[in-house]
Amino acid sequence: MFLGRVVGTLVATQKEPSLDGLKFLVVRRLSVANEDERGYVVAADAVGAGLGEVVMVATGSSARQTRQTDKRPCDAVIMAIVDSWEVDGQEKYNKGTSP
Amino acid sequence: MFLGRVVGTLVATQKEPSLDGLKFLVVRRLSVANEDERGYVVAADAVGAGLGEVVMVATGSSARQTRQTDKRPCDAVIMAIVDSWEVDGQEKYNKGTSP
Amino acid sequence: MFLGRVVGTLVATQKEPSLDGLKFLVVRRLSVANEDERGYVVAADAVGAGLGEVVMVATGSSARQTRQTDKRPCDAVIMAIVDSWEVDGQEKYNKGTSP
Amino acid sequence: MFLGRVVGTLVATQKEPSLDGLKFLVVRRLSVANEDERGYVVAADAVGAGLGEVVMVATGSSARQTRQTDKRPCDAVIMAIVDSWEVDGQEKYNKGTSP
Amino acid sequence: MFLGRVVGTLVATQKEPSLDGLKFLVVRRLSVANEDERGYVVAADAVGAGLGEVVMVATGSSARQTRQTDKRPCDAVIMAIVDSWEVDGQEKYNKGTSP
């Protein structure tokens, strides 16, 4: 999976019918040092993520392994909102304290 | 999923029989800032997208999760026509007003 | 899917038994401007493509959605021979006239 | 599969319910020369890997082929802890002796 | 699929149980000009490939379409040992004569 920050929302009314009701969020990729990276994805939201939240994204067929995305043409899903992570013993992100 | 603009059409008569009737569109990738990016894909159209429209594309096995592409050798599908998206509270694209 | 030109053939006799009878072609990637790109793939041929022909390639699990590649360890298939495509109203390739 | 070193842990309490109980580890990619590479993934742990251990990671739908990750929105799994590897007859890593 | 040369072997005893008995080989990517490229993969061996041999590798879910890798967390498999390939009518590799 990769780490990302929810930076925006997307609206699409003319779409594959099975996607009705699914929320689409714009997610910017983050490095493990919690810095913005160039890439982005549009991901379906399966956990109620909000703007600015740091999340974990699964892609490919794994993106369809949630109730909301099962059997839908969806290749990226937000499957977790991150509390914290550390690298080499150093905390890089904490939901309560990080900007 | 990624964002793209429909920039062209493709015709192929000699093909895997299960692809008959499927429309192939050339889609140029867009950044979240709504700028052209280098990459492109040829995608099957599942929502009636037209030239110049900004669309959302799903790839991999997820591209086969529509009635038109089910069980077909197709790894990219246009699954939505985008109305609008915003990033950090700023609208980056709006079907009604954006060029 | 991506666009490519068949530039060569490959022979492999010692292989997974289910691949017997499958033709392997070397395909160089093309840009939408119909220029050679760096990348290549070895793809199974499902439509009788010949050397020099411009083709469309599907990858991943979608590559197994043809009679010839079903249930075989094959992640790239030539699923169409291209007649023509245009971008921004300009024809970039035509089987009858393009070099 | 690719080679990586476990460099950190990640905690996420608000997530897809099927992920409960799954351990998430931050894995930095390694080259075959056993040097750190830029990329990272967050992977589910299926073999009890610890911090600093060199592991093998499978991605995509193959990441769901373990008891812990089956049918879950998980696209990367640690499926082996590496004892050793050699390239061109030269040992590049050995669990017992390498730093 | 991509072309590669078997450059090494890997040993991992602590692993997902379903992987027992599977041979892991280090494969360096080759260009169509038969030159070493930067990338590598660790692949399962389904055809008895040996060190120095030039092989074809399938990735993703296609890597599980062999008896040895079926239903296992394995995303890259050596599915053929290459005899020869040519590009633009010029032989780039021949098992009998190439270095």
Short mmCIF file of N, CA, C and O in Angstrom, two decimals, chain C residues 40, chain D residues 31-33 87-88 92, chain E residues 2-8 25-31 34-43 53-55 57 78:
data_model
loop_
_atom_site.label_atom_id
_atom_site.label_comp_id
_atom_site.label_asym_id
_atom_site.label_seq_id
_atom_site.Cartn_x
_atom_site.Cartn_y
_atom_site.Cartn_z
N TYR C 40 9.67 -1.93 -24.32
CA TYR C 40 9.21 -3.05 -25.17
C TYR C 40 8.51 -4.05 -24.27
O TYR C 40 8.69 -4.04 -23.03
N SER D 31 18.23 -2.84 -3.44
CA SER D 31 18.74 -3.30 -4.73
C SER D 31 19.32 -4.71 -4.54
O SER D 31 19.51 -5.16 -3.41
N VAL D 32 19.65 -5.39 -5.67
CA VAL D 32 20.26 -6.73 -5.53
C VAL D 32 21.67 -6.62 -4.93
O VAL D 32 22.22 -7.62 -4.47
N ALA D 33 22.23 -5.41 -4.93
CA ALA D 33 23.54 -5.20 -4.30
C ALA D 33 23.35 -4.93 -2.80
O ALA D 33 24.29 -4.56 -2.11
N VAL D 87 24.63 -13.07 -6.16
CA VAL D 87 24.52 -12.63 -7.55
C VAL D 87 25.87 -12.85 -8.21
O VAL D 87 26.91 -12.44 -7.65
N ASP D 88 25.88 -13.51 -9.37
CA ASP D 88 27.13 -13.83 -10.08
C ASP D 88 28.13 -14.53 -9.15
O ASP D 88 29.32 -14.20 -9.16
N LYS D 92 25.52 -11.48 -1.53
CA LYS D 92 25.21 -10.05 -1.35
C LYS D 92 24.56 -9.82 0.02
O LYS D 92 24.52 -8.70 0.52
N PHE E 2 8.65 -9.84 -19.84
CA PHE E 2 9.94 -9.18 -20.10
C PHE E 2 11.05 -10.24 -20.15
O PHE E 2 10.88 -11.37 -19.68
N LEU E 3 12.18 -9.81 -20.71
CA LEU E 3 13.34 -10.68 -20.88
C LEU E 3 14.31 -10.44 -19.72
O LEU E 3 14.45 -9.30 -19.25
N GLY E 4 14.97 -11.50 -19.28
CA GLY E 4 15.93 -11.33 -18.19
C GLY E 4 16.96 -12.43 -18.21
O GLY E 4 16.83 -13.43 -18.93
N ARG E 5 18.04 -12.20 -17.41
CA ARG E 5 19.07 -13.24 -17.27
C ARG E 5 19.12 -13.66 -15.81
O ARG E 5 19.08 -12.82 -14.90
N VAL E 6 19.13 -14.98 -15.56
CA VAL E 6 19.23 -15.48 -14.19
C VAL E 6 20.64 -15.18 -13.67
O VAL E 6 21.63 -15.66 -14.23
N VAL E 7 20.74 -14.35 -12.63
CA VAL E 7 22.07 -13.94 -12.14
C VAL E 7 22.34 -14.44 -10.72
O VAL E 7 23.45 -14.29 -10.21
N GLY E 8 21.34 -15.02 -10.08
CA GLY E 8 21.60 -15.46 -8.71
C GLY E 8 20.47 -16.29 -8.12
O GLY E 8 19.43 -16.50 -8.75
N LEU E 25 14.79 -17.34 -7.92
CA LEU E 25 15.97 -16.93 -8.67
C LEU E 25 15.99 -15.41 -8.81
O LEU E 25 14.93 -14.78 -8.94
N VAL E 26 17.19 -14.83 -8.80
CA VAL E 26 17.34 -13.38 -9.01
C VAL E 26 17.53 -13.18 -10.51
O VAL E 26 18.42 -13.78 -11.13
N VAL E 27 16.66 -12.37 -11.12
CA VAL E 27 16.67 -12.17 -12.58
C VAL E 27 16.92 -10.69 -12.88
O VAL E 27 16.19 -9.82 -12.40
N ARG E 28 17.99 -10.44 -13.64
CA ARG E 28 18.26 -9.06 -14.04
C ARG E 28 17.56 -8.81 -15.38
O ARG E 28 17.63 -9.67 -16.28
N ARG E 29 16.90 -7.66 -15.52
CA ARG E 29 16.19 -7.35 -16.76
C ARG E 29 17.18 -7.13 -17.92
O ARG E 29 18.26 -6.60 -17.71
N LEU E 30 16.72 -7.55 -19.11
CA LEU E 30 17.51 -7.33 -20.33
C LEU E 30 16.72 -6.43 -21.29
O LEU E 30 15.50 -6.49 -21.34
N SER E 31 17.43 -5.63 -22.07
CA SER E 31 16.77 -4.87 -23.14
C SER E 31 16.60 -5.79 -24.35
O SER E 31 17.19 -6.89 -24.39
N ASN E 34 19.56 -7.09 -25.85
CA ASN E 34 20.28 -8.09 -25.06
C ASN E 34 21.37 -7.44 -24.19
O ASN E 34 22.48 -7.96 -24.02
N GLU E 35 21.05 -6.23 -23.65
CA GLU E 35 21.96 -5.55 -22.72
C GLU E 35 21.34 -5.53 -21.32
O GLU E 35 20.11 -5.41 -21.20
N ASP E 36 22.19 -5.62 -20.29
CA ASP E 36 21.68 -5.55 -18.91
C ASP E 36 20.95 -4.23 -18.71
O ASP E 36 21.41 -3.17 -19.14
N GLU E 37 19.80 -4.30 -18.00
CA GLU E 37 19.11 -3.07 -17.59
C GLU E 37 19.20 -2.97 -16.06
O GLU E 37 19.57 -3.92 -15.37
N ARG E 38 18.79 -1.85 -15.48
CA ARG E 38 18.98 -1.62 -14.05
C ARG E 38 18.13 -2.55 -13.20
O ARG E 38 18.51 -3.00 -12.17
N GLY E 39 16.91 -2.78 -13.62
CA GLY E 39 15.93 -3.45 -12.76
C GLY E 39 16.21 -4.94 -12.56
O GLY E 39 16.94 -5.57 -13.33
N TYR E 40 15.63 -5.46 -11.50
CA TYR E 40 15.70 -6.90 -11.22
C TYR E 40 14.37 -7.33 -10.62
O TYR E 40 13.60 -6.49 -10.14
N VAL E 41 14.14 -8.64 -10.65
CA VAL E 41 13.05 -9.18 -9.83
C VAL E 41 13.56 -10.49 -9.21
O VAL E 41 14.51 -11.09 -9.71
N VAL E 42 12.92 -10.87 -8.13
CA VAL E 42 13.09 -12.23 -7.63
C VAL E 42 11.89 -13.00 -8.17
O VAL E 42 10.74 -12.58 -7.97
N ALA E 43 12.13 -14.05 -8.92
CA ALA E 43 11.05 -14.79 -9.55
C ALA E 43 11.07 -16.25 -9.13
O ALA E 43 12.14 -16.81 -8.86
N GLU E 53 21.18 -18.33 -17.60
CA GLU E 53 20.26 -18.56 -18.72
C GLU E 53 19.40 -17.31 -18.97
O GLU E 53 19.05 -16.57 -18.04
N VAL E 54 19.04 -17.09 -20.22
CA VAL E 54 18.14 -15.98 -20.60
C VAL E 54 16.73 -16.53 -20.59
O VAL E 54 16.45 -17.60 -21.16
N VAL E 55 15.84 -15.81 -19.87
CA VAL E 55 14.50 -16.34 -19.62
C VAL E 55 13.43 -15.29 -19.93
O VAL E 55 13.74 -14.11 -20.15
N VAL E 57 9.87 -13.70 -18.21
CA VAL E 57 9.22 -13.60 -16.91
C VAL E 57 7.83 -13.00 -17.09
O VAL E 57 7.65 -12.01 -17.79
N ILE E 78 9.33 -17.36 -13.77
CA ILE E 78 10.06 -17.68 -15.01
C ILE E 78 9.24 -18.75 -15.72
O ILE E 78 9.08 -19.85 -15.21
#
